[in-house]
Amino acid sequence: MPSASTYPGDLHHKKCDVPGKNCHRQNSAVDHDQRTRSINAPIPAPSFGPKACLKKVPPSQMMHVTDPSSQKLIWNESPLTVLVIKKMMDESILEPFKTMTRYLLEEKNLVVYVEAKVLDEGELHDDKEFDKYRLKMKTFTEGNQLMNKIDFIVCLGGDGTLLYASSLFQEGTVPPVIAFHLGSFGFLTTFAFEEFQEAINILLQGNTPVTLRSRLKCLIFKDHDIPSDLDRENVIAIKPKKLPDPPNLEFKYECLNEVVIDRGPSPYLSNLDLFLDDKHITTVQGDGLIISTPTGSTAYAAAAGASMIHPNVPAILITPICPHTLSFRPIVVPAGVELKITVSPDARHTAWVSLDGKHRQEIHKGWCLRITNSVFPVASVCSVDQVVDWFDSLRACMHWNEREQQKSFQPRERLRKGPSNNNLKKLSQNGESSVQNRT
């Protein structure tokens, strides 16, 4: 990992007109900015004093991390297919959806995939002028029908739309996602729809900055007999291959935001045992526990008191929900650890698991929830770059550190001066009028 890297910025900053969003767009015409430092910290020196040094490790145990600011999306071949995901049950997005799909079909000659239920929406289904475009589109009903068919994804909506797009790709790599702000909150959707043509053109040209948003691989087992070779997919991540599931596997899912383990409908405290790399860390007593990615740190975890972490930081957040001890504060652990969560033998009730707010599952005593970092992140296309986009969203969506500016002290000269001439004139006029009134 280099201690410094150049960032061939191809960006001009331009604010968009989306209410509440301080967006920017890209301009590929000029290279005007160069990053002189890596976002990552420099490689630490391996020696300590004249005689101590770090033990050498085999290359298989070394992790090479590229500078996130140098992460640019390129195309090995020209993209031919696109998946368009729109927010459901929102009539305000129908026209942007029609405009986007017409542009992708006619101007870019791309094969457009949409969900079958999208084309069945009332107003869209009754639009006869849109029939010729509807017939050109390909539809799907399940996410596994999209494997190795989609080159990139267009999201029209809010953060939930991007989360849903991620959920469709559970068995392998996720195509790059460009998200347009047409929802309510829009922390993850940094593009203004008014400039969609320019944004799509820049994406198709390649050399576009992306943020790699890590996901959590969650496995629910019916017992503690967990195979030791579950991470063998790391070796074949480029060409994923469907591997058989263990017989005791109850459910699996890769989530982008967080895993929530709570007490469900039970009136009793959650009683959960937390293990890190097979070592018992603590027993959680409270309303529950949040295990989140850096992307999810600005969601439920932030509301529960966790720190907000930049998505390029390789980490997993562990945040208690209303713990029974005030000393149980949120913690951050390295991204490479293995977390296991079980219902304590002394628990008065079972626990419930939610994955990105969906797929609610009950876990019983003797069951085990295993959480690791997935090798299949979501490549989210940046409007400006990895740093500017994140801080723009913090300010626009969360009003981060916004307050009235503290007033400065007045200069002493002004404080020492007596009443101004205007004030003296007013006092004189008031005195004359009071004399006239008496007479």
Short mmCIF file of C-alpha atoms in Angstrom, two decimals:
data_model
loop_
_atom_site.label_atom_id
_atom_site.label_comp_id
_atom_site.label_asym_id
_atom_site.label_seq_id
_atom_site.Cartn_x
_atom_site.Cartn_y
_atom_site.Cartn_z
CA MET A 1 0.00 0.00 0.00
CA PRO A 2 1.58 3.28 -1.00
CA SER A 3 2.03 6.03 1.51
CA ALA A 4 0.88 8.56 -1.05
CA SER A 5 -0.92 8.38 -4.34
CA THR A 6 -1.97 10.79 -7.02
CA TYR A 7 -5.66 11.22 -7.65
CA PRO A 8 -6.29 12.26 -11.26
CA GLY A 9 -9.42 14.20 -10.45
CA ASP A 10 -11.67 14.74 -13.43
CA LEU A 11 -14.19 16.72 -11.48
CA HIS A 12 -15.62 20.19 -11.33
CA HIS A 13 -17.79 20.90 -8.32
CA LYS A 14 -21.27 22.08 -9.18
CA LYS A 15 -24.17 22.25 -6.79
CA CYS A 16 -27.42 20.64 -7.83
CA ASP A 17 -30.92 21.95 -7.35
CA VAL A 18 -32.26 19.07 -5.26
CA PRO A 19 -33.83 20.51 -2.09
CA GLY A 20 -31.83 19.65 0.99
CA LYS A 21 -28.96 18.13 -0.98
CA ASN A 22 -25.57 19.70 -1.58
CA CYS A 23 -24.80 17.57 -4.62
CA HIS A 24 -22.03 17.81 -7.15
CA ARG A 25 -21.62 16.48 -10.61
CA GLN A 26 -18.63 15.32 -12.56
CA ASN A 27 -17.04 17.03 -15.52
CA SER A 28 -14.61 14.81 -17.38
CA ALA A 29 -13.28 17.57 -19.61
CA VAL A 30 -10.53 18.80 -17.28
CA ASP A 31 -8.11 17.11 -14.88
CA HIS A 32 -7.64 19.82 -12.31
CA ASP A 33 -7.17 18.13 -8.96
CA GLN A 34 -4.51 15.84 -7.57
CA ARG A 35 -4.64 14.13 -4.21
CA THR A 36 -1.21 14.23 -2.62
CA ARG A 37 -1.95 11.86 0.27
CA SER A 38 -3.52 8.45 0.54
CA ILE A 39 -6.82 8.14 2.37
CA ASN A 40 -5.27 5.15 4.12
CA ALA A 41 -2.64 5.70 6.76
CA PRO A 42 0.97 5.16 5.65
CA ILE A 43 2.54 1.73 6.13
CA PRO A 44 3.94 1.58 9.68
CA ALA A 45 7.66 0.98 10.13
CA PRO A 46 8.30 -2.74 10.88
CA SER A 47 11.14 -2.07 13.35
CA PHE A 48 10.96 -0.79 16.91
CA GLY A 49 14.20 0.46 18.38
CA PRO A 50 17.59 -1.04 17.43
CA LYS A 51 16.74 -4.72 18.03
CA ALA A 52 12.95 -5.38 17.88
CA CYS A 53 10.95 -5.91 14.71
CA LEU A 54 7.75 -7.53 13.50
CA LYS A 55 7.82 -11.23 12.71
CA LYS A 56 7.65 -11.94 9.00
CA VAL A 57 4.49 -13.66 7.78
CA PRO A 58 3.91 -15.68 4.61
CA PRO A 59 2.43 -13.80 1.64
CA SER A 60 -0.88 -15.66 2.06
CA GLN A 61 -1.42 -13.84 5.38
CA MET A 62 -0.60 -10.38 4.05
CA MET A 63 -3.42 -8.03 3.10
CA HIS A 64 -2.76 -5.53 0.34
CA VAL A 65 -5.16 -2.59 0.55
CA THR A 66 -5.32 -0.06 -2.26
CA ASP A 67 -5.83 3.60 -1.58
CA PRO A 68 -9.63 4.15 -1.74
CA SER A 69 -9.16 7.44 -3.57
CA SER A 70 -7.54 5.52 -6.43
CA GLN A 71 -10.49 3.14 -6.78
CA LYS A 72 -11.82 3.86 -10.25
CA LEU A 73 -14.35 1.81 -12.18
CA ILE A 74 -13.28 0.68 -15.66
CA TRP A 75 -14.95 -1.60 -18.21
CA ASN A 76 -13.25 -4.68 -19.64
CA GLU A 77 -15.93 -4.62 -22.35
CA SER A 78 -18.61 -2.13 -23.29
CA PRO A 79 -21.65 -2.54 -21.00
CA LEU A 80 -24.73 -3.89 -22.74
CA THR A 81 -27.28 -4.48 -19.97
CA VAL A 82 -28.67 -2.34 -17.18
CA LEU A 83 -31.04 -3.04 -14.31
CA VAL A 84 -33.37 -0.14 -13.41
CA ILE A 85 -34.76 -0.27 -9.87
CA LYS A 86 -37.44 2.24 -8.91
CA LYS A 87 -39.14 3.01 -5.64
CA MET A 88 -42.50 1.27 -5.55
CA MET A 89 -45.85 2.91 -4.78
CA ASP A 90 -44.60 6.41 -5.56
CA GLU A 91 -46.31 8.11 -8.49
CA SER A 92 -43.78 10.95 -8.51
CA ILE A 93 -41.11 8.54 -9.79
CA LEU A 94 -43.13 7.23 -12.76
CA GLU A 95 -42.11 10.06 -15.09
CA PRO A 96 -38.39 9.88 -14.18
CA PHE A 97 -38.61 6.11 -14.69
CA LYS A 98 -40.11 6.56 -18.17
CA THR A 99 -37.53 9.20 -19.07
CA MET A 100 -34.62 7.07 -17.86
CA THR A 101 -35.72 3.86 -19.58
CA ARG A 102 -36.44 5.66 -22.87
CA TYR A 103 -32.98 7.20 -22.77
CA LEU A 104 -31.24 3.90 -22.02
CA LEU A 105 -33.19 2.06 -24.74
CA GLU A 106 -33.11 4.65 -27.53
CA GLU A 107 -29.99 6.73 -26.94
CA LYS A 108 -27.67 4.10 -25.43
CA ASN A 109 -29.09 0.96 -27.08
CA LEU A 110 -28.88 -0.98 -23.83
CA VAL A 111 -30.89 -4.00 -22.79
CA VAL A 112 -33.02 -2.81 -19.88
CA TYR A 113 -34.11 -5.18 -17.07
CA VAL A 114 -36.92 -4.21 -14.70
CA GLU A 115 -39.02 -6.03 -12.14
CA ALA A 116 -42.19 -7.54 -13.56
CA LYS A 117 -44.30 -5.87 -10.86
CA VAL A 118 -43.01 -2.44 -11.90
CA LEU A 119 -44.60 -2.70 -15.35
CA ASP A 120 -47.85 -3.77 -13.73
CA GLU A 121 -48.25 -0.53 -11.78
CA GLY A 122 -51.56 1.12 -12.61
CA GLU A 123 -50.59 4.34 -14.39
CA LEU A 124 -47.58 2.75 -16.07
CA HIS A 125 -49.64 -0.22 -17.26
CA ASP A 126 -52.34 2.05 -18.73
CA ASP A 127 -49.90 4.31 -20.61
CA LYS A 128 -50.36 3.25 -24.24
CA GLU A 129 -47.54 5.51 -25.48
CA PHE A 130 -45.13 3.62 -23.27
CA ASP A 131 -46.15 0.21 -24.68
CA LYS A 132 -43.44 0.16 -27.35
CA TYR A 133 -40.77 0.62 -24.68
CA ARG A 134 -42.37 -1.90 -22.34
CA LEU A 135 -42.15 -4.57 -25.02
CA LYS A 136 -38.39 -4.01 -25.36
CA MET A 137 -37.68 -4.52 -21.68
CA LYS A 138 -36.75 -7.77 -19.98
CA THR A 139 -38.39 -8.65 -16.68
CA PHE A 140 -37.53 -10.81 -13.68
CA THR A 141 -39.23 -11.92 -10.48
CA GLU A 142 -36.35 -13.31 -8.42
CA GLY A 143 -32.84 -11.96 -7.88
CA ASN A 144 -31.15 -15.24 -8.81
CA GLN A 145 -32.44 -14.76 -12.36
CA LEU A 146 -30.03 -11.83 -12.75
CA MET A 147 -26.77 -13.64 -12.03
CA ASN A 148 -24.08 -12.66 -14.59
CA LYS A 149 -26.66 -10.81 -16.71
CA ILE A 150 -26.44 -7.22 -15.42
CA ASP A 151 -23.57 -4.84 -16.24
CA PHE A 152 -24.67 -1.95 -14.01
CA ILE A 153 -27.64 -0.83 -11.90
CA VAL A 154 -29.61 2.43 -11.92
CA CYS A 155 -31.56 3.23 -8.74
CA LEU A 156 -34.41 5.74 -8.75
CA GLY A 157 -35.56 6.47 -5.21
CA GLY A 158 -34.01 6.70 -1.77
CA ASP A 159 -31.65 4.69 0.39
CA GLY A 160 -34.09 1.79 0.60
CA THR A 161 -33.96 1.41 -3.16
CA LEU A 162 -30.20 0.94 -3.06
CA LEU A 163 -30.52 -1.55 -0.19
CA TYR A 164 -33.06 -3.49 -2.24
CA ALA A 165 -30.75 -3.52 -5.27
CA SER A 166 -28.00 -4.98 -3.09
CA SER A 167 -30.35 -7.67 -1.78
CA LEU A 168 -30.98 -8.99 -5.30
CA PHE A 169 -27.38 -10.18 -5.61
CA GLN A 170 -26.80 -12.70 -2.84
CA GLU A 171 -24.68 -15.37 -4.50
CA GLY A 172 -21.82 -13.38 -6.02
CA THR A 173 -20.57 -10.01 -7.19
CA VAL A 174 -22.82 -6.95 -7.30
CA PRO A 175 -22.82 -4.80 -10.47
CA PRO A 176 -21.85 -1.14 -9.95
CA VAL A 177 -24.72 1.05 -8.75
CA ILE A 178 -25.50 4.65 -9.67
CA ALA A 179 -28.23 6.06 -7.42
CA PHE A 180 -30.40 9.12 -8.15
CA HIS A 181 -31.98 11.07 -5.32
CA LEU A 182 -35.74 10.71 -5.72
CA GLY A 183 -36.64 9.51 -2.24
CA SER A 184 -37.07 10.99 1.22
CA PHE A 185 -33.69 10.86 2.97
CA GLY A 186 -31.12 10.14 0.29
CA PHE A 187 -27.92 9.68 2.29
CA LEU A 188 -26.62 7.09 -0.22
CA THR A 189 -28.14 8.65 -3.35
CA THR A 190 -25.78 11.44 -4.34
CA PHE A 191 -26.87 12.17 -7.92
CA ALA A 192 -29.54 14.67 -8.98
CA PHE A 193 -31.91 13.24 -11.56
CA GLU A 194 -31.86 16.49 -13.56
CA GLU A 195 -28.33 15.61 -14.68
CA PHE A 196 -28.86 11.90 -15.31
CA GLN A 197 -27.67 11.98 -18.93
CA GLU A 198 -24.29 13.43 -18.02
CA ALA A 199 -23.94 11.02 -15.08
CA ILE A 200 -24.76 7.99 -17.26
CA ASN A 201 -22.35 9.11 -19.96
CA ILE A 202 -19.49 9.51 -17.49
CA LEU A 203 -20.24 6.07 -16.01
CA LEU A 204 -20.24 4.41 -19.43
CA GLN A 205 -16.92 6.07 -20.32
CA GLY A 206 -15.28 4.46 -17.29
CA ASN A 207 -12.52 5.74 -14.99
CA THR A 208 -15.26 6.73 -12.53
CA PRO A 209 -14.58 6.95 -8.77
CA VAL A 210 -16.52 4.43 -6.69
CA THR A 211 -16.99 3.76 -3.00
CA LEU A 212 -16.70 0.10 -2.10
CA ARG A 213 -19.39 -0.42 0.53
CA SER A 214 -18.72 -3.59 2.50
CA ARG A 215 -21.50 -6.07 3.24
CA LEU A 216 -21.98 -8.54 6.08
CA LYS A 217 -22.33 -12.25 5.37
CA CYS A 218 -24.84 -13.64 7.86
CA LEU A 219 -25.42 -17.35 8.45
CA ILE A 220 -27.95 -18.79 10.91
CA PHE A 221 -27.22 -22.34 12.06
CA LYS A 222 -29.50 -24.64 14.05
CA ASP A 223 -26.59 -25.77 16.21
CA HIS A 224 -22.97 -24.90 17.03
CA ASP A 225 -21.50 -27.35 14.50
CA ILE A 226 -20.22 -24.79 11.98
CA PRO A 227 -17.96 -25.97 9.12
CA SER A 228 -14.45 -24.54 9.13
CA ASP A 229 -14.26 -23.97 5.35
CA LEU A 230 -17.11 -21.46 5.03
CA ASP A 231 -14.75 -18.77 3.74
CA ARG A 232 -13.33 -20.84 0.90
CA GLU A 233 -15.15 -18.50 -1.50
CA ASN A 234 -12.39 -15.95 -0.89
CA VAL A 235 -10.20 -17.86 -3.32
CA ILE A 236 -12.79 -17.92 -6.08
CA ALA A 237 -14.38 -14.50 -5.56
CA ILE A 238 -13.71 -13.37 -9.15
CA LYS A 239 -15.56 -16.36 -10.61
CA PRO A 240 -17.99 -17.40 -7.88
CA LYS A 241 -19.25 -20.94 -7.96
CA LYS A 242 -22.40 -22.21 -6.30
CA LEU A 243 -21.33 -24.33 -3.33
CA PRO A 244 -23.62 -26.66 -1.36
CA ASP A 245 -24.97 -25.32 1.92
CA PRO A 246 -24.30 -27.16 5.19
CA PRO A 247 -27.29 -29.28 6.27
CA ASN A 248 -27.71 -27.36 9.54
CA LEU A 249 -27.86 -23.95 7.81
CA GLU A 250 -31.25 -22.37 8.42
CA PHE A 251 -30.85 -19.03 6.61
CA LYS A 252 -28.19 -16.93 4.88
CA TYR A 253 -28.11 -13.35 3.71
CA GLU A 254 -25.68 -10.59 2.75
CA CYS A 255 -26.73 -7.22 4.11
CA LEU A 256 -25.46 -3.74 3.39
CA ASN A 257 -26.50 -1.86 6.53
CA GLU A 258 -26.83 -3.96 9.66
CA VAL A 259 -27.88 -7.10 11.48
CA VAL A 260 -30.19 -6.46 14.44
CA ILE A 261 -30.70 -9.03 17.18
CA ASP A 262 -33.47 -8.04 19.59
CA ARG A 263 -35.93 -9.48 22.10
CA GLY A 264 -38.85 -9.40 19.70
CA PRO A 265 -42.28 -9.58 21.39
CA SER A 266 -40.82 -10.81 24.67
CA PRO A 267 -41.07 -8.45 27.68
CA TYR A 268 -37.79 -9.82 29.07
CA LEU A 269 -34.27 -8.58 28.46
CA SER A 270 -32.30 -10.06 25.60
CA ASN A 271 -29.59 -12.36 26.91
CA LEU A 272 -27.03 -12.90 24.15
CA ASP A 273 -23.53 -14.38 24.22
CA LEU A 274 -21.11 -12.59 21.88
CA PHE A 275 -18.02 -14.40 20.56
CA LEU A 276 -15.17 -12.89 18.54
CA ASP A 277 -12.94 -15.42 16.75
CA ASP A 278 -14.38 -18.15 19.01
CA LYS A 279 -13.52 -16.23 22.20
CA HIS A 280 -16.36 -15.20 24.49
CA ILE A 281 -16.30 -11.40 24.68
CA THR A 282 -19.36 -10.51 26.72
CA THR A 283 -22.97 -11.33 27.49
CA VAL A 284 -25.38 -8.72 26.19
CA GLN A 285 -28.32 -7.87 28.44
CA GLY A 286 -30.66 -5.24 27.11
CA ASP A 287 -33.05 -4.68 24.22
CA GLY A 288 -30.60 -6.15 21.72
CA LEU A 289 -27.51 -5.69 19.60
CA ILE A 290 -26.68 -4.03 16.28
CA ILE A 291 -23.88 -5.37 14.09
CA SER A 292 -23.34 -2.90 11.26
CA THR A 293 -21.07 -2.02 8.39
CA PRO A 294 -19.52 1.45 8.09
CA THR A 295 -22.32 2.22 5.61
CA GLY A 296 -24.85 1.20 8.27
CA SER A 297 -23.12 3.32 10.91
CA THR A 298 -25.21 6.31 9.80
CA ALA A 299 -28.48 4.34 10.10
CA TYR A 300 -29.87 2.47 13.12
CA ALA A 301 -26.45 2.38 14.83
CA ALA A 302 -26.18 6.18 14.79
CA ALA A 303 -29.60 6.43 16.46
CA ALA A 304 -28.37 4.00 19.14
CA GLY A 305 -25.32 6.16 19.91
CA ALA A 306 -22.59 4.69 17.69
CA SER A 307 -19.98 6.74 15.87
CA MET A 308 -20.45 7.44 12.18
CA ILE A 309 -17.67 5.75 10.19
CA HIS A 310 -16.57 6.49 6.64
CA PRO A 311 -17.45 3.57 4.33
CA ASN A 312 -13.82 3.11 3.29
CA VAL A 313 -12.78 2.21 6.85
CA PRO A 314 -12.46 -1.61 7.09
CA ALA A 315 -14.41 -2.24 10.28
CA ILE A 316 -17.47 -3.80 11.90
CA LEU A 317 -19.49 -1.88 14.50
CA ILE A 318 -20.99 -3.52 17.58
CA THR A 319 -23.66 -1.34 19.20
CA PRO A 320 -25.90 -2.36 22.11
CA ILE A 321 -29.56 -1.32 22.13
CA CYS A 322 -30.51 0.14 25.52
CA PRO A 323 -28.05 -2.03 27.49
CA HIS A 324 -28.74 -2.82 31.14
CA THR A 325 -25.28 -1.45 32.07
CA LEU A 326 -24.34 2.15 31.35
CA SER A 327 -20.71 1.11 30.78
CA PHE A 328 -21.57 -0.94 27.67
CA ARG A 329 -20.55 1.52 24.97
CA PRO A 330 -20.44 0.88 21.19
CA ILE A 331 -17.17 -0.59 19.91
CA VAL A 332 -15.44 -0.98 16.55
CA VAL A 333 -13.61 -4.20 15.64
CA PRO A 334 -11.44 -5.09 12.64
CA ALA A 335 -13.29 -6.10 9.49
CA GLY A 336 -11.59 -9.51 9.30
CA VAL A 337 -12.94 -10.98 12.53
CA GLU A 338 -15.61 -13.67 12.85
CA LEU A 339 -18.53 -12.84 15.13
CA LYS A 340 -20.85 -15.45 16.61
CA ILE A 341 -23.98 -14.65 18.57
CA THR A 342 -26.01 -17.19 20.51
CA VAL A 343 -28.95 -17.05 22.89
CA SER A 344 -27.52 -17.52 26.39
CA PRO A 345 -28.51 -20.75 28.16
CA ASP A 346 -29.83 -18.57 31.01
CA ALA A 347 -32.04 -16.49 28.69
CA ARG A 348 -35.73 -16.32 29.56
CA HIS A 349 -36.78 -16.22 25.92
CA THR A 350 -35.63 -16.58 22.33
CA ALA A 351 -34.23 -13.73 20.20
CA TRP A 352 -35.13 -12.32 16.80
CA VAL A 353 -32.86 -11.30 13.94
CA SER A 354 -33.53 -8.66 11.25
CA LEU A 355 -31.28 -8.25 8.22
CA ASP A 356 -31.36 -4.77 6.67
CA GLY A 357 -34.76 -4.33 8.29
CA LYS A 358 -36.23 -7.41 6.60
CA HIS A 359 -36.18 -11.23 6.68
CA ARG A 360 -37.03 -11.43 10.36
CA GLN A 361 -35.91 -14.75 11.83
CA GLU A 362 -36.30 -16.27 15.29
CA ILE A 363 -33.22 -17.85 16.84
CA HIS A 364 -33.57 -20.38 19.63
CA LYS A 365 -31.27 -21.64 22.36
CA GLY A 366 -28.55 -23.76 20.80
CA TRP A 367 -28.69 -21.88 17.50
CA CYS A 368 -25.81 -19.72 16.27
CA LEU A 369 -25.66 -16.55 14.18
CA ARG A 370 -22.32 -16.20 12.36
CA ILE A 371 -21.34 -12.80 10.91
CA THR A 372 -18.28 -12.05 8.79
CA ASN A 373 -17.32 -9.44 6.23
CA SER A 374 -18.48 -10.43 2.75
CA VAL A 375 -16.03 -10.58 -0.15
CA PHE A 376 -18.71 -9.07 -2.41
CA PRO A 377 -19.03 -5.33 -1.67
CA VAL A 378 -21.32 -2.86 -3.40
CA ALA A 379 -19.50 -0.49 -5.78
CA SER A 380 -21.41 2.76 -5.39
CA VAL A 381 -20.60 5.33 -8.09
CA CYS A 382 -19.44 8.66 -6.63
CA SER A 383 -20.80 12.03 -7.66
CA VAL A 384 -17.51 13.74 -6.74
CA ASP A 385 -15.27 11.39 -4.78
CA GLN A 386 -15.31 9.12 -1.73
CA VAL A 387 -14.65 11.89 0.79
CA VAL A 388 -16.68 14.81 -0.57
CA ASP A 389 -19.79 12.70 -1.18
CA TRP A 390 -19.85 11.41 2.39
CA PHE A 391 -19.46 14.79 4.06
CA ASP A 392 -21.98 16.37 1.70
CA SER A 393 -24.50 13.72 2.78
CA LEU A 394 -23.69 14.26 6.46
CA ARG A 395 -24.40 17.96 6.14
CA ALA A 396 -27.40 17.75 3.81
CA CYS A 397 -29.21 14.80 5.44
CA MET A 398 -28.16 14.92 9.09
CA HIS A 399 -27.30 18.63 9.40
CA TRP A 400 -24.05 17.46 10.94
CA ASN A 401 -22.50 20.07 13.27
CA GLU A 402 -24.78 22.82 12.02
CA ARG A 403 -25.50 25.64 14.45
CA GLU A 404 -25.58 29.39 14.68
CA GLN A 405 -22.07 30.80 14.61
CA GLN A 406 -20.91 32.12 17.96
CA LYS A 407 -20.72 35.89 17.97
CA SER A 408 -17.31 37.47 18.39
CA PHE A 409 -16.43 39.99 21.08
CA GLN A 410 -16.87 43.63 20.14
CA PRO A 411 -13.67 45.69 19.91
CA ARG A 412 -12.84 47.51 23.12
CA GLU A 413 -12.75 50.88 21.37
CA ARG A 414 -16.45 50.59 20.61
CA LEU A 415 -17.26 49.61 24.19
CA ARG A 416 -15.35 52.60 25.62
CA LYS A 417 -17.12 55.13 23.42
CA GLY A 418 -19.99 57.03 24.90
CA PRO A 419 -23.42 57.42 23.33
CA SER A 420 -23.42 58.01 19.59
CA ASN A 421 -24.37 61.36 18.05
CA ASN A 422 -27.71 59.93 16.91
CA ASN A 423 -28.54 58.81 20.45
CA LEU A 424 -27.55 62.25 21.85
CA LYS A 425 -29.76 63.94 19.26
CA LYS A 426 -32.71 61.73 20.24
CA LEU A 427 -32.15 62.47 23.93
CA SER A 428 -32.08 66.21 23.16
CA GLN A 429 -35.31 66.04 21.17
CA ASN A 430 -37.03 64.06 23.92
CA GLY A 431 -35.96 66.62 26.48
CA GLU A 432 -37.29 69.56 24.44
CA SER A 433 -40.61 67.84 23.82
CA SER A 434 -41.04 67.11 27.54
CA VAL A 435 -40.41 70.81 28.38
CA GLN A 436 -42.99 71.94 25.82
CA ASN A 437 -45.55 69.53 27.24
CA ARG A 438 -45.07 70.96 30.74
CA THR A 439 -45.52 74.54 29.55
#
